[in-house]
Amino acid sequence: MFKKVHLRLTLLCAGITAIIMFVMSLCYLYVSEKGLYRNQFQAFKNDINTISTNLEQQTVISMEWLAKMEAQGNYRFFVLDNGVPFLYNQLTDPVRREENDKLLLESQEALEALPNLSASVVVNDGRTGALSHYEYEFLSPSAKTKYYCSVMQMGTDSSMLEIIVLSSLKPLERQIREQRIRFLLIDIAATVLLGIFAWFFTGILLRPIKENQQKQAMFVAAASHELRTPLSVILSAAECCKGADPEKQAGFIKTIYQEGLRVSSLVSDILTLSQSDSHHFPIRKEATELDTLLINSYESFEPLAREKSILLSIVLPEESLPLCTADPERISQVVAILLHNAISYTPAHGQITLSLTHTRSRFTIQVQDNGIGISDEDKKKIFDRFYRVEKSRSRKDHFGLGLSIAYEIVKAHEGTITVTDAKEGGSCFTVTL
């Protein structure tokens, strides 16, 4: 499932970004190409103004001058006297001459088809011999190429000199085509890089969700496993009660009761953790005397420790302590979990110390024992749900949820809980509020 979600998120992120990038590229190319055509046409008009000025200053149009102008501007000149081409346009090979004839005819047809034609520049203010010129764009069907065309006319009452200048747009179109290819390659490369980045980025985003789902699956599996054992015992004891003697029935009923208490305790712990996951963990903070709270916890567990021949001691500051804003019932639950674990895993004649210190605005509660201790590898997972270390620490009355509940309670108080090795062996759990 996560692979499909990962792939779809990658395609979504990379696809949306790629579409935006392609649209922006198209907009840029549109504006850029419009500008290139506009600048090219303006440059063509400036060249025509220069050529027309030179023509007015000359009394003779020589072939050398025409050839020089064609070479400089990559232009084609057609000179007509009363519609008859000059010899200049005939002194070429037959193929070139035929091509020139077609271009000349097409340019004239395009000029006649232009609506609202007006001279772009009129020189000499309309006097006899005045030179006027028109610039326009047309597509040559024969050459399949766009041209900028200028028609310059200088006339008298008896004659009309017409000069047609063509400028091919092939170089500009080639430049535009190369620019489009460059942008296409850049967009494709960027899309590939975006896809790679999106794959890793969405993978990082999905990692916590995937880990949470795995933890939930492990939690359900572990809870099912823990519930199966006492329920199997209860069903077996109930089955045996059917044909057993009254004396034996009392033993079976006692077993059913004890296992029922275990199931009730486990379900209660699971519900507590479920409330934490749904952010509905009940915390009712109030001004709390932590020293009094620890004394009560000490008095509750001291008989149990004495029964196992364990020395349980408490160390409190001599000076009076300020009140701590906390939920007294939940903090008592945390201390009870830590003391219960310490008593369970500390051998006979061992020692457990419950202490409280206050520094500035922080309260520190410690439960230290000289029991079997916890390895460095297990310290990393000790607060995970249903996690229990090696078999020597797996007891029937422990489900591996106590420290998880303690962790969630302390976290809800915006505090910290850690475990370290005690100086005299064993473990030291520290709660900071």
XYZ file of C-alpha atoms in Angstrom:
433
model
C 0.000 0.000 0.000
C 2.757 2.441 0.963
C 4.569 1.793 -2.320
C 1.480 2.829 -4.288
C 0.949 5.889 -2.106
C 4.637 6.742 -2.420
C 4.503 6.450 -6.203
C 1.284 8.458 -6.517
C 2.557 11.238 -4.262
C 5.774 11.353 -6.259
C 3.858 11.618 -9.537
C 1.542 14.241 -8.040
C 4.321 16.449 -6.657
C 6.637 16.093 -9.648
C 3.752 16.298 -12.128
C 2.279 19.513 -10.729
C 5.698 21.162 -10.532
C 6.594 19.982 -14.041
C 3.300 21.319 -15.456
C 3.894 24.694 -13.817
C 7.447 24.706 -15.166
C 6.310 23.811 -18.696
C 3.596 26.485 -18.633
C 6.107 29.088 -17.442
C 8.537 27.976 -20.160
C 5.838 28.320 -22.817
C 4.931 31.782 -21.538
C 8.568 32.813 -21.581
C 9.097 31.423 -25.078
C 5.981 33.213 -26.324
C 7.128 36.562 -24.929
C 10.715 35.953 -26.042
C 9.772 34.975 -29.598
C 7.414 37.926 -29.930
C 10.259 40.168 -28.839
C 12.708 38.567 -31.261
C 10.323 39.038 -34.193
C 9.610 42.622 -33.130
C 13.295 43.474 -32.751
C 14.135 41.792 -36.051
C 11.428 43.746 -37.858
C 12.557 46.992 -36.254
C 16.160 46.287 -37.293
C 14.925 45.573 -40.822
C 13.042 48.881 -40.929
C 16.118 50.744 -39.661
C 18.219 49.135 -42.401
C 15.623 50.110 -45.018
C 15.691 53.710 -43.773
C 19.462 53.699 -44.198
C 19.232 52.136 -47.667
C 16.545 54.594 -48.772
C 18.677 57.496 -47.598
C 21.643 56.173 -49.569
C 19.483 55.706 -52.661
C 18.286 59.296 -52.556
C 21.854 60.510 -52.450
C 22.842 58.454 -55.495
C 22.161 59.304 -59.123
C 23.217 55.886 -60.358
C 22.374 52.488 -58.846
C 25.331 50.237 -59.616
C 25.396 46.442 -59.531
C 28.421 46.569 -57.209
C 26.447 48.628 -54.679
C 23.493 46.238 -54.845
C 25.761 43.200 -54.437
C 27.511 44.852 -51.486
C 24.209 45.654 -49.747
C 22.933 42.121 -50.285
C 26.086 40.647 -48.788
C 26.071 42.955 -45.759
C 22.460 42.439 -44.714
C 21.702 39.012 -46.137
C 19.070 40.671 -48.318
C 17.702 40.122 -51.801
C 17.220 43.177 -54.035
C 14.829 43.397 -56.964
C 15.047 46.567 -59.091
C 12.188 47.283 -61.520
C 11.821 50.154 -63.930
C 8.149 50.579 -64.785
C 7.619 46.949 -63.722
C 10.502 45.583 -65.849
C 13.309 43.861 -63.863
C 16.781 45.300 -64.250
C 19.582 43.254 -65.747
C 20.958 42.760 -62.218
C 18.235 40.201 -61.433
C 18.803 38.319 -64.687
C 22.542 37.712 -64.281
C 22.135 34.513 -62.288
C 21.855 30.828 -62.967
C 18.471 29.544 -64.251
C 17.522 27.917 -60.923
C 18.307 31.061 -59.005
C 16.482 33.201 -61.593
C 13.365 31.041 -61.353
C 13.454 31.246 -57.572
C 13.855 35.028 -57.724
C 10.925 35.346 -60.134
C 8.672 33.385 -57.802
C 9.724 35.430 -54.769
C 9.182 38.685 -56.641
C 5.712 37.647 -57.785
C 4.742 36.392 -54.312
C 5.958 39.590 -52.622
C 3.925 41.719 -55.035
C 0.815 39.605 -54.497
C 1.272 39.886 -50.736
C 1.609 43.666 -51.043
C -1.614 43.913 -53.046
C -3.430 41.800 -50.480
C -2.481 44.055 -47.547
C -5.461 46.048 -46.175
C -5.202 49.771 -45.401
C -1.738 50.029 -46.918
C 0.072 53.248 -46.103
C 3.649 54.365 -46.442
C 5.609 53.868 -43.269
C 8.029 56.598 -44.261
C 7.627 59.269 -46.926
C 10.774 61.164 -47.769
C 11.123 64.565 -49.486
C 7.604 65.488 -48.448
C 5.930 64.190 -51.629
C 7.870 66.306 -54.132
C 8.721 65.011 -57.641
C 11.160 62.173 -57.220
C 10.034 61.470 -53.679
C 10.853 58.039 -52.273
C 8.247 56.078 -50.291
C 8.652 52.609 -48.803
C 6.399 49.987 -47.233
C 7.452 47.193 -44.849
C 5.439 44.055 -44.272
C 5.775 40.316 -43.591
C 4.671 37.524 -45.892
C 5.022 33.767 -46.218
C 6.487 32.453 -49.448
C 4.563 29.348 -50.583
C 7.385 28.285 -52.895
C 10.240 28.644 -50.395
C 8.008 27.851 -47.397
C 9.784 30.605 -45.509
C 8.697 33.870 -43.958
C 10.192 37.096 -45.293
C 10.266 40.709 -44.269
C 9.702 42.770 -47.361
C 10.171 46.445 -48.145
C 8.899 48.052 -51.338
C 10.617 51.361 -52.173
C 9.113 53.481 -54.937
C 10.491 56.584 -56.558
C 8.440 57.990 -59.383
C 8.056 60.855 -61.806
C 5.343 61.592 -64.306
C 6.993 59.407 -66.960
C 8.679 56.605 -65.007
C 8.486 54.614 -61.770
C 11.539 53.042 -60.131
C 10.668 50.240 -57.721
C 13.134 48.470 -55.426
C 11.957 45.424 -53.468
C 14.126 44.220 -50.577
C 13.542 40.768 -49.041
C 15.004 39.558 -45.767
C 14.652 35.848 -44.992
C 13.575 34.874 -41.486
C 15.269 31.472 -41.681
C 18.139 32.486 -39.329
C 15.641 33.855 -36.817
C 13.443 30.756 -37.093
C 16.523 28.572 -36.639
C 17.440 30.533 -33.525
C 13.902 30.186 -32.178
C 13.866 26.458 -32.958
C 17.180 25.936 -31.137
C 15.858 27.924 -28.199
C 12.760 25.721 -28.022
C 14.890 22.566 -28.117
C 17.111 23.903 -25.342
C 14.114 24.709 -23.176
C 12.581 21.302 -23.894
C 15.780 19.512 -22.865
C 16.082 21.675 -19.760
C 12.447 20.978 -18.806
C 12.895 17.224 -19.351
C 16.069 17.184 -17.244
C 14.380 19.291 -14.563
C 11.371 16.946 -14.572
C 13.631 13.936 -14.037
C 15.419 15.706 -11.180
C 12.069 16.746 -9.730
C 10.895 13.142 -9.889
C 14.007 11.938 -8.048
C 13.677 14.702 -5.451
C 9.945 14.070 -5.014
C 10.586 10.335 -4.572
C 13.016 10.918 -1.708
C 11.036 13.818 -0.231
C 7.716 11.944 -0.153
C 9.570 8.932 1.226
C 10.759 11.080 4.127
C 7.214 12.383 4.652
C 5.723 8.880 4.614
C 8.362 7.372 6.890
C 6.701 8.458 10.196
C 3.312 7.239 8.950
C 4.808 3.924 7.895
C 6.600 3.522 11.207
C 3.412 4.407 13.092
C 1.445 1.832 11.104
C 4.087 -0.791 11.816
C 3.977 0.068 15.512
C 0.189 -0.215 15.510
C 0.388 -3.605 13.813
C 2.987 -4.748 16.345
C 0.854 -3.355 19.163
C -2.228 -5.247 18.013
C -0.227 -8.440 17.538
C 1.422 -8.124 20.959
C -1.888 -7.282 22.680
C -3.542 -10.291 21.038
C -0.692 -12.504 22.166
C -0.842 -11.210 25.741
C -4.621 -11.605 25.897
C -4.567 -15.101 24.426
C -2.615 -16.653 27.320
C -4.881 -15.599 30.237
C -8.004 -16.229 28.170
C -6.777 -19.744 27.378
C -6.191 -20.344 31.092
C -9.666 -19.010 31.947
C -11.346 -21.212 29.327
C -9.405 -24.279 30.457
C -10.222 -23.642 34.114
C -13.900 -23.088 33.268
C -13.956 -26.342 31.292
C -12.389 -28.206 34.179
C -14.940 -26.783 36.620
C -17.754 -28.674 34.941
C -16.995 -32.113 36.299
C -14.602 -31.273 39.148
C -15.142 -31.785 42.879
C -16.189 -28.733 44.947
C -12.702 -28.554 46.444
C -11.031 -28.503 43.028
C -13.641 -26.094 41.702
C -12.523 -23.543 44.312
C -8.962 -23.735 42.926
C -10.175 -23.352 39.356
C -12.362 -20.388 40.315
C -9.386 -18.758 42.024
C -7.349 -19.239 38.826
C -10.149 -17.759 36.745
C -10.318 -14.753 39.098
C -6.564 -14.144 38.987
C -6.395 -14.415 35.218
C -9.451 -12.162 34.944
C -7.607 -9.542 36.983
C -4.632 -9.859 34.597
C -6.909 -9.345 31.585
C -8.578 -6.366 33.280
C -5.184 -4.824 34.042
C -3.982 -5.344 30.479
C -7.159 -3.879 28.964
C -6.885 -0.883 31.294
C -3.299 -0.276 30.189
C -4.246 -0.592 26.519
C -7.072 1.908 26.947
C -4.687 4.323 28.671
C -2.253 4.149 25.757
C -5.120 4.421 23.271
C -6.209 7.669 24.927
C -2.644 8.938 24.598
C -2.572 8.113 20.868
C -5.849 9.931 20.263
C -4.610 12.984 22.213
C -7.372 12.539 24.776
C -5.035 11.624 27.610
C -6.757 12.817 30.801
C -4.359 15.159 32.620
C -5.725 17.372 35.388
C -2.920 19.589 36.590
C -3.034 21.228 39.987
C -0.620 22.515 42.622
C 0.990 19.342 43.992
C 3.343 18.659 46.906
C 5.716 16.175 45.306
C 7.476 15.335 48.579
C 4.179 14.293 50.158
C 3.293 12.342 47.000
C 6.601 10.417 47.142
C 6.177 9.684 50.858
C 2.759 8.151 50.133
C 4.232 6.041 47.340
C 7.068 4.945 49.616
C 4.648 3.876 52.353
C 2.579 1.930 49.816
C 5.524 -0.097 48.418
C 7.681 -0.469 51.535
C 5.780 -3.549 52.798
C 6.117 -5.235 49.382
C 9.866 -4.493 49.334
C 10.280 -5.792 52.921
C 8.432 -8.966 51.949
C 11.094 -9.590 49.269
C 13.918 -8.636 51.672
C 14.672 -5.456 49.726
C 15.662 -2.235 51.466
C 13.505 0.617 50.129
C 14.627 4.091 51.225
C 13.532 7.640 50.408
C 15.652 10.794 50.189
C 13.943 14.196 50.276
C 15.333 17.754 50.469
C 15.513 19.213 53.968
C 14.221 22.618 52.874
C 10.601 23.166 51.974
C 9.816 22.761 48.277
C 7.553 24.902 46.092
C 4.417 23.379 44.669
C 4.640 21.592 41.319
C 1.904 22.005 38.724
C 1.062 18.414 37.814
C -1.611 15.732 37.946
C -0.962 14.027 41.303
C -2.751 10.818 40.362
C -0.769 10.422 37.121
C 2.574 11.238 38.744
C 1.749 8.723 41.502
C 1.074 6.209 38.718
C 4.511 6.912 37.202
C 6.259 6.475 40.567
C 4.278 3.280 41.211
C 5.326 1.845 37.814
C 9.002 2.619 38.466
C 8.921 1.232 42.026
C 7.055 -1.880 40.929
C 9.608 -2.563 38.193
C 12.503 -1.934 40.560
C 11.116 -4.335 43.191
C 10.343 -6.956 40.516
C 13.851 -6.948 39.062
C 15.943 -6.406 42.193
C 17.110 -9.612 43.909
C 16.680 -10.274 47.638
C 18.808 -8.123 49.994
C 19.043 -5.479 47.299
C 18.506 -1.748 47.688
C 16.112 0.708 46.058
C 16.295 4.469 46.600
C 13.459 6.885 45.832
C 14.673 10.513 45.783
C 13.451 14.011 44.956
C 15.515 17.112 44.159
C 14.629 20.633 43.080
C 16.835 22.950 41.014
C 15.481 26.328 39.959
C 12.160 25.481 38.290
C 12.788 21.755 37.786
C 11.800 18.810 39.920
C 13.739 15.567 39.502
C 12.399 12.226 40.717
C 14.772 9.252 40.689
C 14.238 5.545 41.326
C 17.580 3.775 41.625
C 18.168 0.065 42.245
C 21.102 -2.330 42.295
C 19.273 -5.053 40.388
C 20.218 -6.877 37.194
C 20.449 -3.662 35.146
C 19.561 -2.939 31.530
C 21.873 -3.282 28.535
C 22.619 -0.302 26.291
C 20.724 -1.939 23.416
C 17.632 -2.458 25.576
C 17.761 1.124 26.887
C 16.855 2.334 23.381
C 13.638 0.269 23.343
C 12.703 0.117 27.019
C 9.860 2.624 26.580
C 8.386 0.839 23.540
C 5.043 -0.874 24.028
C 5.067 -4.562 24.924
C 8.861 -4.507 24.876
C 10.521 -6.688 27.452
C 14.160 -7.563 27.664
C 15.609 -11.049 27.933
C 13.572 -13.885 29.402
C 15.044 -13.389 32.845
C 13.081 -10.129 33.035
C 9.842 -11.404 31.506
C 7.438 -12.010 34.341
C 3.897 -13.196 34.175
C 2.663 -10.025 35.909
C 4.430 -7.715 33.446
C 3.066 -6.983 29.979
C 5.713 -4.486 28.892
C 3.273 -1.559 29.002
C 4.180 0.060 32.314
C 7.137 2.100 31.115
C 5.231 3.042 27.950
C 2.431 4.446 30.112
C 4.957 6.249 32.328
C 6.581 7.747 29.235
C 3.232 9.010 27.897
C 2.271 10.522 31.257
C 5.578 12.371 31.615
C 5.370 13.484 27.969
C 1.863 14.863 28.607
C 3.407 16.901 31.464
C 6.019 18.231 28.999
C 8.701 16.501 31.052
C 11.330 13.848 30.346
C 12.007 10.319 31.558
C 15.348 8.591 31.019
C 17.185 5.509 32.179
C 20.883 5.209 32.993
C 23.144 2.749 34.731
C 23.364 3.156 38.511
C 26.792 3.597 40.091
C 26.480 0.400 42.153
C 24.964 -1.623 39.321
C 21.332 -1.815 38.385
C 19.346 1.002 36.807
C 18.403 4.576 37.569
C 15.181 6.018 36.151
C 14.996 9.823 36.183
C 11.807 11.850 35.744
C 12.180 15.612 35.226
C 9.183 17.925 35.595
